[in-house]
Structure formats: structure tokens, C-alpha cells
PDB file of C-alpha atoms in Angstrom:
ATOM      1  CA  UNK A 212      -5.360  33.633  17.233  1.00  0.00           C
ATOM      2  CA  UNK A 213      -2.623  31.354  16.520  1.00  0.00           C
ATOM      3  CA  UNK A 214       0.896  32.446  17.544  1.00  0.00           C
ATOM      4  CA  UNK A 215       3.576  31.543  14.960  1.00  0.00           C
ATOM      5  CA  UNK A 216       7.287  31.373  15.909  1.00  0.00           C
ATOM      6  CA  UNK A 217       8.368  32.668  12.558  1.00  0.00           C
ATOM      7  CA  UNK A 218       9.564  36.051  11.388  1.00  0.00           C
ATOM      8  CA  UNK A 219       7.158  37.406   8.684  1.00  0.00           C
ATOM      9  CA  UNK A 220       9.602  38.195   5.966  1.00  0.00           C
ATOM     10  CA  UNK A 221       9.551  37.723   2.219  1.00  0.00           C
ATOM     11  CA  UNK A 222      12.291  35.156   2.437  1.00  0.00           C
ATOM     12  CA  UNK A 223      10.316  32.963   4.952  1.00  0.00           C
ATOM     13  CA  UNK A 224       7.147  33.521   2.719  1.00  0.00           C
ATOM     14  CA  UNK A 225       9.043  32.051  -0.325  1.00  0.00           C
ATOM     15  CA  UNK A 226      10.186  29.156   1.826  1.00  0.00           C
ATOM     16  CA  UNK A 227       6.618  28.396   3.096  1.00  0.00           C
ATOM     17  CA  UNK A 228       5.220  28.667  -0.352  1.00  0.00           C
ATOM     18  CA  UNK A 229       7.842  26.293  -1.586  1.00  0.00           C
ATOM     19  CA  UNK A 230       6.882  23.707   1.015  1.00  0.00           C
ATOM     20  CA  UNK A 231       3.263  24.117   0.250  1.00  0.00           C
ATOM     21  CA  UNK A 232       3.874  23.409  -3.359  1.00  0.00           C
ATOM     22  CA  UNK A 233       6.029  20.301  -2.492  1.00  0.00           C
ATOM     23  CA  UNK A 234       3.283  18.997   0.118  1.00  0.00           C
ATOM     24  CA  UNK A 235       0.329  19.437  -2.423  1.00  0.00           C
ATOM     25  CA  UNK A 236       2.451  17.549  -4.998  1.00  0.00           C
ATOM     26  CA  UNK A 237       3.348  14.914  -2.553  1.00  0.00           C
ATOM     27  CA  UNK A 238      -0.339  14.414  -1.476  1.00  0.00           C
ATOM     28  CA  UNK A 239      -1.396  14.108  -5.140  1.00  0.00           C
ATOM     29  CA  UNK A 240       1.171  11.328  -5.604  1.00  0.00           C
ATOM     30  CA  UNK A 241       0.170   9.624  -2.218  1.00  0.00           C
ATOM     31  CA  UNK A 242      -3.533   9.961  -3.172  1.00  0.00           C
ATOM     32  CA  UNK A 243      -2.773   8.229  -6.706  1.00  0.00           C
ATOM     33  CA  UNK A 244      -0.730   5.609  -5.117  1.00  0.00           C
ATOM     34  CA  UNK A 245      -3.540   4.783  -2.493  1.00  0.00           C
ATOM     35  CA  UNK A 246      -6.131   4.381  -5.290  1.00  0.00           C
ATOM     36  CA  UNK A 247      -3.862   2.058  -7.241  1.00  0.00           C
ATOM     37  CA  UNK A 248      -2.986   0.016  -4.147  1.00  0.00           C
ATOM     38  CA  UNK A 249      -6.722  -0.028  -3.177  1.00  0.00           C
ATOM     39  CA  UNK A 250      -7.691  -1.565  -6.693  1.00  0.00           C
ATOM     40  CA  UNK A 251      -4.866  -3.938  -6.503  1.00  0.00           C
ATOM     41  CA  UNK A 252      -5.848  -5.088  -2.915  1.00  0.00           C
ATOM     42  CA  UNK A 253      -9.442  -5.464  -4.001  1.00  0.00           C
ATOM     43  CA  UNK A 254      -8.548  -7.477  -7.139  1.00  0.00           C
ATOM     44  CA  UNK A 255      -6.308  -9.842  -4.910  1.00  0.00           C
ATOM     45  CA  UNK A 256      -9.266 -10.141  -2.439  1.00  0.00           C
ATOM     46  CA  UNK A 257     -11.551 -11.064  -5.378  1.00  0.00           C
ATOM     47  CA  UNK A 258      -8.990 -13.695  -6.445  1.00  0.00           C
ATOM     48  CA  UNK A 259      -8.719 -14.971  -2.967  1.00  0.00           C
ATOM     49  CA  UNK A 260     -12.400 -15.465  -2.747  1.00  0.00           C
ATOM     50  CA  UNK A 261     -12.473 -17.357  -5.887  1.00  0.00           C
ATOM     51  CA  UNK A 262      -9.659 -19.448  -4.928  1.00  0.00           C
ATOM     52  CA  UNK A 263     -10.949 -20.326  -1.616  1.00  0.00           C
ATOM     53  CA  UNK A 264     -14.136 -21.683  -3.184  1.00  0.00           C
ATOM     54  CA  UNK A 265     -12.098 -23.632  -5.654  1.00  0.00           C
ATOM     55  CA  UNK A 266      -9.633 -24.760  -2.770  1.00  0.00           C
ATOM     56  CA  UNK A 267     -12.486 -26.250  -0.586  1.00  0.00           C
ATOM     57  CA  UNK A 268     -13.987 -27.998  -3.583  1.00  0.00           C
ATOM     58  CA  UNK A 269     -10.646 -29.653  -4.463  1.00  0.00           C
ATOM     59  CA  UNK A 270     -10.071 -30.484  -0.850  1.00  0.00           C
ATOM     60  CA  UNK A 271     -13.346 -32.279  -0.653  1.00  0.00           C
ATOM     61  CA  UNK A 272     -12.480 -34.114  -3.819  1.00  0.00           C
ATOM     62  CA  UNK A 273      -9.130 -35.129  -2.543  1.00  0.00           C
ATOM     63  CA  UNK A 274     -10.694 -36.362   0.863  1.00  0.00           C
ATOM     64  CA  UNK A 275     -13.154 -38.445  -1.060  1.00  0.00           C
ATOM     65  CA  UNK A 276     -10.528 -39.840  -3.365  1.00  0.00           C
ATOM     66  CA  UNK A 277      -8.319 -40.813  -0.307  1.00  0.00           C
ATOM     67  CA  UNK A 278     -11.359 -42.443   1.379  1.00  0.00           C
ATOM     68  CA  UNK A 279     -11.871 -44.516  -1.672  1.00  0.00           C
ATOM     69  CA  UNK A 280      -8.155 -45.483  -1.942  1.00  0.00           C
ATOM     70  CA  UNK A 281      -8.453 -46.402   1.851  1.00  0.00           C
ATOM     71  CA  UNK A 282     -11.370 -48.753   1.265  1.00  0.00           C
ATOM     72  CA  UNK A 283      -9.677 -50.208  -1.841  1.00  0.00           C
ATOM     73  CA  UNK A 284      -6.054 -50.699  -0.573  1.00  0.00           C
ATOM     74  CA  UNK A 285      -6.459 -50.772   3.190  1.00  0.00           C
ATOM     75  CA  UNK A 286      -5.262 -48.063   5.680  1.00  0.00           C
ATOM     76  CA  UNK A 287      -2.166 -49.962   6.688  1.00  0.00           C
ATOM     77  CA  UNK A 288      -0.941 -50.547   3.015  1.00  0.00           C
ATOM     78  CA  UNK A 289      -1.746 -46.760   2.241  1.00  0.00           C
ATOM     79  CA  UNK A 290       0.238 -45.612   5.202  1.00  0.00           C
ATOM     80  CA  UNK A 291       3.201 -47.676   4.136  1.00  0.00           C
ATOM     81  CA  UNK A 292       2.973 -46.093   0.659  1.00  0.00           C
ATOM     82  CA  UNK A 293       2.713 -42.697   2.154  1.00  0.00           C
ATOM     83  CA  UNK A 294       5.811 -43.201   4.373  1.00  0.00           C
ATOM     84  CA  UNK A 295       7.745 -44.387   1.291  1.00  0.00           C
ATOM     85  CA  UNK A 296       6.876 -41.355  -0.917  1.00  0.00           C
ATOM     86  CA  UNK A 297       9.646 -38.716  -1.571  1.00  0.00           C
ATOM     87  CA  UNK A 298       9.580 -35.201  -0.278  1.00  0.00           C
ATOM     88  CA  UNK A 299       8.145 -32.798  -2.774  1.00  0.00           C
ATOM     89  CA  UNK A 300      11.067 -30.301  -3.287  1.00  0.00           C
ATOM     90  CA  UNK A 301       9.546 -28.521  -6.229  1.00  0.00           C
ATOM     91  CA  UNK A 302       8.447 -25.486  -4.200  1.00  0.00           C
ATOM     92  CA  UNK A 303       9.658 -22.232  -5.489  1.00  0.00           C
ATOM     93  CA  UNK A 304       9.219 -18.616  -4.052  1.00  0.00           C
ATOM     94  CA  UNK A 305       9.425 -15.688  -6.342  1.00  0.00           C
ATOM     95  CA  UNK A 306       9.399 -12.063  -5.306  1.00  0.00           C
ATOM     96  CA  UNK A 307       8.033  -9.043  -7.012  1.00  0.00           C
ATOM     97  CA  UNK A 308       7.430  -5.526  -6.249  1.00  0.00           C
ATOM     98  CA  UNK A 309       3.999  -3.767  -6.826  1.00  0.00           C
ATOM     99  CA  UNK A 310       4.048   0.049  -6.235  1.00  0.00           C
ATOM    100  CA  UNK A 311       7.027  -0.616  -3.780  1.00  0.00           C
ATOM    101  CA  UNK A 312       5.256  -3.383  -1.985  1.00  0.00           C
ATOM    102  CA  UNK A 313       7.194  -6.909  -2.171  1.00  0.00           C
ATOM    103  CA  UNK A 314       4.927  -9.692  -2.485  1.00  0.00           C
ATOM    104  CA  UNK A 315       5.731 -13.335  -2.752  1.00  0.00           C
ATOM    105  CA  UNK A 316       4.470 -15.808  -5.219  1.00  0.00           C
ATOM    106  CA  UNK A 317       4.680 -19.523  -4.323  1.00  0.00           C
ATOM    107  CA  UNK A 318       4.609 -22.335  -7.156  1.00  0.00           C
ATOM    108  CA  UNK A 319       5.600 -25.773  -8.063  1.00  0.00           C
ATOM    109  CA  UNK A 320       8.256 -26.394 -10.627  1.00  0.00           C
ATOM    110  CA  UNK A 321       7.155 -28.324 -13.743  1.00  0.00           C
ATOM    111  CA  UNK A 322       9.523 -31.087 -12.996  1.00  0.00           C
ATOM    112  CA  UNK A 323       8.004 -34.699 -13.143  1.00  0.00           C
ATOM    113  CA  UNK A 324       6.999 -35.843  -9.700  1.00  0.00           C
ATOM    114  CA  UNK A 325       7.650 -39.544  -8.995  1.00  0.00           C
ATOM    115  CA  UNK A 326       4.838 -40.753  -6.583  1.00  0.00           C
ATOM    116  CA  UNK A 327       7.059 -43.884  -6.042  1.00  0.00           C
ATOM    117  CA  UNK A 328       4.503 -46.341  -4.797  1.00  0.00           C
ATOM    118  CA  UNK A 329       5.092 -49.869  -5.684  1.00  0.00           C
ATOM    119  CA  UNK A 330       1.419 -51.091  -5.914  1.00  0.00           C
ATOM    120  CA  UNK A 331      -0.433 -49.308  -8.624  1.00  0.00           C
ATOM    121  CA  UNK A 332      -4.155 -48.844  -8.085  1.00  0.00           C
ATOM    122  CA  UNK A 333      -6.677 -46.846  -9.889  1.00  0.00           C
ATOM    123  CA  UNK A 334      -8.043 -45.302  -6.759  1.00  0.00           C
ATOM    124  CA  UNK A 335      -4.552 -44.333  -5.492  1.00  0.00           C
ATOM    125  CA  UNK A 336      -3.881 -42.701  -8.902  1.00  0.00           C
ATOM    126  CA  UNK A 337      -6.968 -40.474  -8.475  1.00  0.00           C
ATOM    127  CA  UNK A 338      -6.048 -39.609  -4.924  1.00  0.00           C
ATOM    128  CA  UNK A 339      -2.445 -38.646  -5.900  1.00  0.00           C
ATOM    129  CA  UNK A 340      -3.653 -36.439  -8.688  1.00  0.00           C
ATOM    130  CA  UNK A 341      -6.188 -34.782  -6.225  1.00  0.00           C
ATOM    131  CA  UNK A 342      -3.331 -34.260  -3.841  1.00  0.00           C
ATOM    132  CA  UNK A 343      -1.213 -32.592  -6.393  1.00  0.00           C
ATOM    133  CA  UNK A 344      -4.115 -30.370  -7.385  1.00  0.00           C
ATOM    134  CA  UNK A 345      -4.734 -29.511  -3.545  1.00  0.00           C
ATOM    135  CA  UNK A 346      -1.041 -28.435  -3.203  1.00  0.00           C
ATOM    136  CA  UNK A 347      -0.906 -26.304  -6.419  1.00  0.00           C
ATOM    137  CA  UNK A 348      -4.231 -24.426  -5.402  1.00  0.00           C
ATOM    138  CA  UNK A 349      -2.982 -24.119  -1.767  1.00  0.00           C
ATOM    139  CA  UNK A 350       0.197 -22.465  -2.896  1.00  0.00           C
ATOM    140  CA  UNK A 351      -1.668 -20.046  -5.263  1.00  0.00           C
ATOM    141  CA  UNK A 352      -4.060 -19.227  -2.532  1.00  0.00           C
ATOM    142  CA  UNK A 353      -1.138 -18.503  -0.054  1.00  0.00           C
ATOM    143  CA  UNK A 354       0.373 -16.294  -2.774  1.00  0.00           C
ATOM    144  CA  UNK A 355      -2.855 -14.406  -3.381  1.00  0.00           C
ATOM    145  CA  UNK A 356      -3.596 -14.083   0.429  1.00  0.00           C
ATOM    146  CA  UNK A 357      -0.035 -12.671   1.058  1.00  0.00           C
ATOM    147  CA  UNK A 358      -0.319 -10.115  -1.690  1.00  0.00           C
ATOM    148  CA  UNK A 359      -3.828  -8.987  -0.574  1.00  0.00           C
ATOM    149  CA  UNK A 360      -2.724  -8.455   2.947  1.00  0.00           C
ATOM    150  CA  UNK A 361       0.448  -6.607   2.077  1.00  0.00           C
ATOM    151  CA  UNK A 362      -1.260  -4.351  -0.402  1.00  0.00           C
ATOM    152  CA  UNK A 363      -4.024  -3.597   2.151  1.00  0.00           C
ATOM    153  CA  UNK A 364      -1.457  -2.645   4.868  1.00  0.00           C
ATOM    154  CA  UNK A 365       0.545  -0.407   2.427  1.00  0.00           C
ATOM    155  CA  UNK A 366      -2.632   1.191   1.274  1.00  0.00           C
ATOM    156  CA  UNK A 367      -3.725   2.010   4.848  1.00  0.00           C
ATOM    157  CA  UNK A 368      -0.149   3.397   5.606  1.00  0.00           C
ATOM    158  CA  UNK A 369      -0.393   5.525   2.385  1.00  0.00           C
ATOM    159  CA  UNK A 370      -3.862   6.711   3.337  1.00  0.00           C
ATOM    160  CA  UNK A 371      -2.628   7.848   6.784  1.00  0.00           C
ATOM    161  CA  UNK A 372       0.412   9.840   5.089  1.00  0.00           C
ATOM    162  CA  UNK A 373      -1.986  11.498   2.749  1.00  0.00           C
ATOM    163  CA  UNK A 374      -4.442  12.441   5.442  1.00  0.00           C
ATOM    164  CA  UNK A 375      -1.687  13.829   7.600  1.00  0.00           C
ATOM    165  CA  UNK A 376      -0.792  15.999   4.663  1.00  0.00           C
ATOM    166  CA  UNK A 377      -4.398  16.993   3.614  1.00  0.00           C
ATOM    167  CA  UNK A 378      -5.697  17.402   7.151  1.00  0.00           C
ATOM    168  CA  UNK A 379      -2.747  18.670   9.090  1.00  0.00           C
ATOM    169  CA  UNK A 380       0.350  19.924   7.411  1.00  0.00           C
ATOM    170  CA  UNK A 381      -1.092  21.699   4.172  1.00  0.00           C
ATOM    171  CA  UNK A 382      -3.779  23.465   6.426  1.00  0.00           C
ATOM    172  CA  UNK A 383      -0.904  24.470   8.785  1.00  0.00           C
ATOM    173  CA  UNK A 384       1.267  25.888   6.117  1.00  0.00           C
ATOM    174  CA  UNK A 385      -1.640  27.534   4.419  1.00  0.00           C
ATOM    175  CA  UNK A 386      -2.503  29.393   7.571  1.00  0.00           C
ATOM    176  CA  UNK A 387       1.177  30.293   8.017  1.00  0.00           C
ATOM    177  CA  UNK A 388       1.303  31.754   4.506  1.00  0.00           C
ATOM    178  CA  UNK A 389      -1.637  33.838   5.300  1.00  0.00           C
ATOM    179  CA  UNK A 390      -0.084  35.022   8.465  1.00  0.00           C
ATOM    180  CA  UNK A 391       3.231  35.924   6.843  1.00  0.00           C
ATOM    181  CA  UNK A 392       1.359  37.592   3.778  1.00  0.00           C
ATOM    182  CA  UNK A 393      -1.172  39.584   5.965  1.00  0.00           C
ATOM    183  CA  UNK A 394       1.870  40.664   8.214  1.00  0.00           C
ATOM    184  CA  UNK A 395       3.816  41.831   5.166  1.00  0.00           C
ATOM    185  CA  UNK A 396       0.846  43.692   3.730  1.00  0.00           C
ATOM    186  CA  UNK A 397       0.232  45.321   7.083  1.00  0.00           C
ATOM    187  CA  UNK A 398       3.935  46.345   7.319  1.00  0.00           C
ATOM    188  CA  UNK A 399       3.766  47.909   3.904  1.00  0.00           C
ATOM    189  CA  UNK A 400       0.768  49.717   4.820  1.00  0.00           C
ATOM    190  CA  UNK A 401       2.356  51.067   7.874  1.00  0.00           C
ATOM    191  CA  UNK A 402       5.398  52.036   5.880  1.00  0.00           C
ATOM    192  CA  UNK A 403       3.277  53.715   3.231  1.00  0.00           C
ATOM    193  CA  UNK A 404       1.411  55.879   5.859  1.00  0.00           C
ATOM    194  CA  UNK A 405       4.686  56.613   7.651  1.00  0.00           C
ATOM    195  CA  UNK A 406       6.282  57.903   4.336  1.00  0.00           C
ATOM    196  CA  UNK A 407       3.040  59.904   3.702  1.00  0.00           C
ATOM    197  CA  UNK A 408       3.235  61.432   7.060  1.00  0.00           C
ATOM    198  CA  UNK A 409       6.901  62.347   6.551  1.00  0.00           C
ATOM    199  CA  UNK A 410       5.996  63.840   3.181  1.00  0.00           C
ATOM    200  CA  UNK A 411       3.345  65.965   4.693  1.00  0.00           C
ATOM    201  CA  UNK A 412       5.757  67.212   7.522  1.00  0.00           C
ATOM    202  CA  UNK A 413       8.330  68.145   5.015  1.00  0.00           C
ATOM    203  CA  UNK A 414       5.847  70.008   2.885  1.00  0.00           C
ATOM    204  CA  UNK A 415       4.598  71.966   5.937  1.00  0.00           C
ATOM    205  CA  UNK A 416       8.025  72.746   7.132  1.00  0.00           C
ATOM    206  CA  UNK A 417       8.875  73.998   3.643  1.00  0.00           C
ATOM    207  CA  UNK A 418       5.832  76.015   3.505  1.00  0.00           C
ATOM    208  CA  UNK A 419       6.530  77.495   6.947  1.00  0.00           C
ATOM    209  CA  UNK A 420      10.040  78.445   6.058  1.00  0.00           C
ATOM    210  CA  UNK A 421       9.150  80.255   2.796  1.00  0.00           C
TER     211      UNK A 421
END
């Protein structure tokens, strides 16, 4: 039998019942949050799988385009053009909160991007377009991957908190509630029998003296 270090009083019973009510309410909120986070994480995971397939297709297309450009222009000339190209500084990071989870969204501004190569060649145009598609898809994939992982971690943490309440704390306080209630009921029965005995003694004493 469990030993509880608490005095079984009505005041303590009210405190325990109040804690139980709060814990059950907290568990319901955590369970709802867990479900929402799970759905969101699964949705981001689905998007990631779709983006990965598109990413690898675009990467293959980009590699083929640069191979054609290398053949048409020459590796040395292509390297010179690459060294002369400006740094793409259109990268932006936006932050948003989803159920208390901060996720990062990467994107490229819509500013016109000047490739700045002096020799125009059709194969280089195709390769540059493929590169820009590759970068945009890579950033989108990074955003979705970050969101999926963060949501998954938060879902696991929420699940652990909900389990701690459902499997440990709530049963503990339910047992404590039963202990106090049973102790008070037993105390009331003892008091009832004690008063009944006192009443009988008074009745006998009164009958003996009359």
C-alpha cells in the first residue's frame, strides 16, 4: 500500500481535486497540440519528398546544361565567366511561428539578376536559367526540411509531456484523491460510531439514575 505524506483533510482534498482538473485540462491541450504538430510535420515531410524529387531532376538538368555549355564555350572561357559573375545577394530569411515553433523560410528576392557575362551563348543562357531554378528549389527544400524537423522535434517533446501527465502525474493524483476521500470517509464513520456510543452511554446513564 502506498504511503502518502499528506494530511487527509477536506482542504487538501480540494487542492488535489483542483490540481487534477488542471492536469486533465493541460493533457487535453497538449494532446490537441500533438495532433496538430503531427499533421503539420507529416505535411512538411510530404512536401520535402516532392521537392527532393524535383530538386534532383533540376540538378540533373543543370549538370547537362553546363556540360553542353562547356563543350560549346570551353572550360577555360566558362571558368572566366564564372569568376566574373556577381555574388547573388538576393537571399532572404523570414521567420514565422507555428503552434509556438519558429520555422525559417528562405527565398530569393524578385530583383533582376544580372548574370554579367560578356559573351552571350545560347547554351550558357540555358545553363544560367537551370542554375537559378536549382538555387530557388534548393532554398525551398531547405525551408521545408527545417520546418519538418523542427515540427517533428516539438511534436516529440509535446508527446513526452502529455505522456508524463497521462501515465504518471494524473494517476498519482487520482490515487491521492482516493486516499484522502477514503480516509475522510473512514474518519466520518469512526466519528459517527463514537457519537452513537456516547449517545447510548448517556441513555443508559439516564435510565440507571431514574
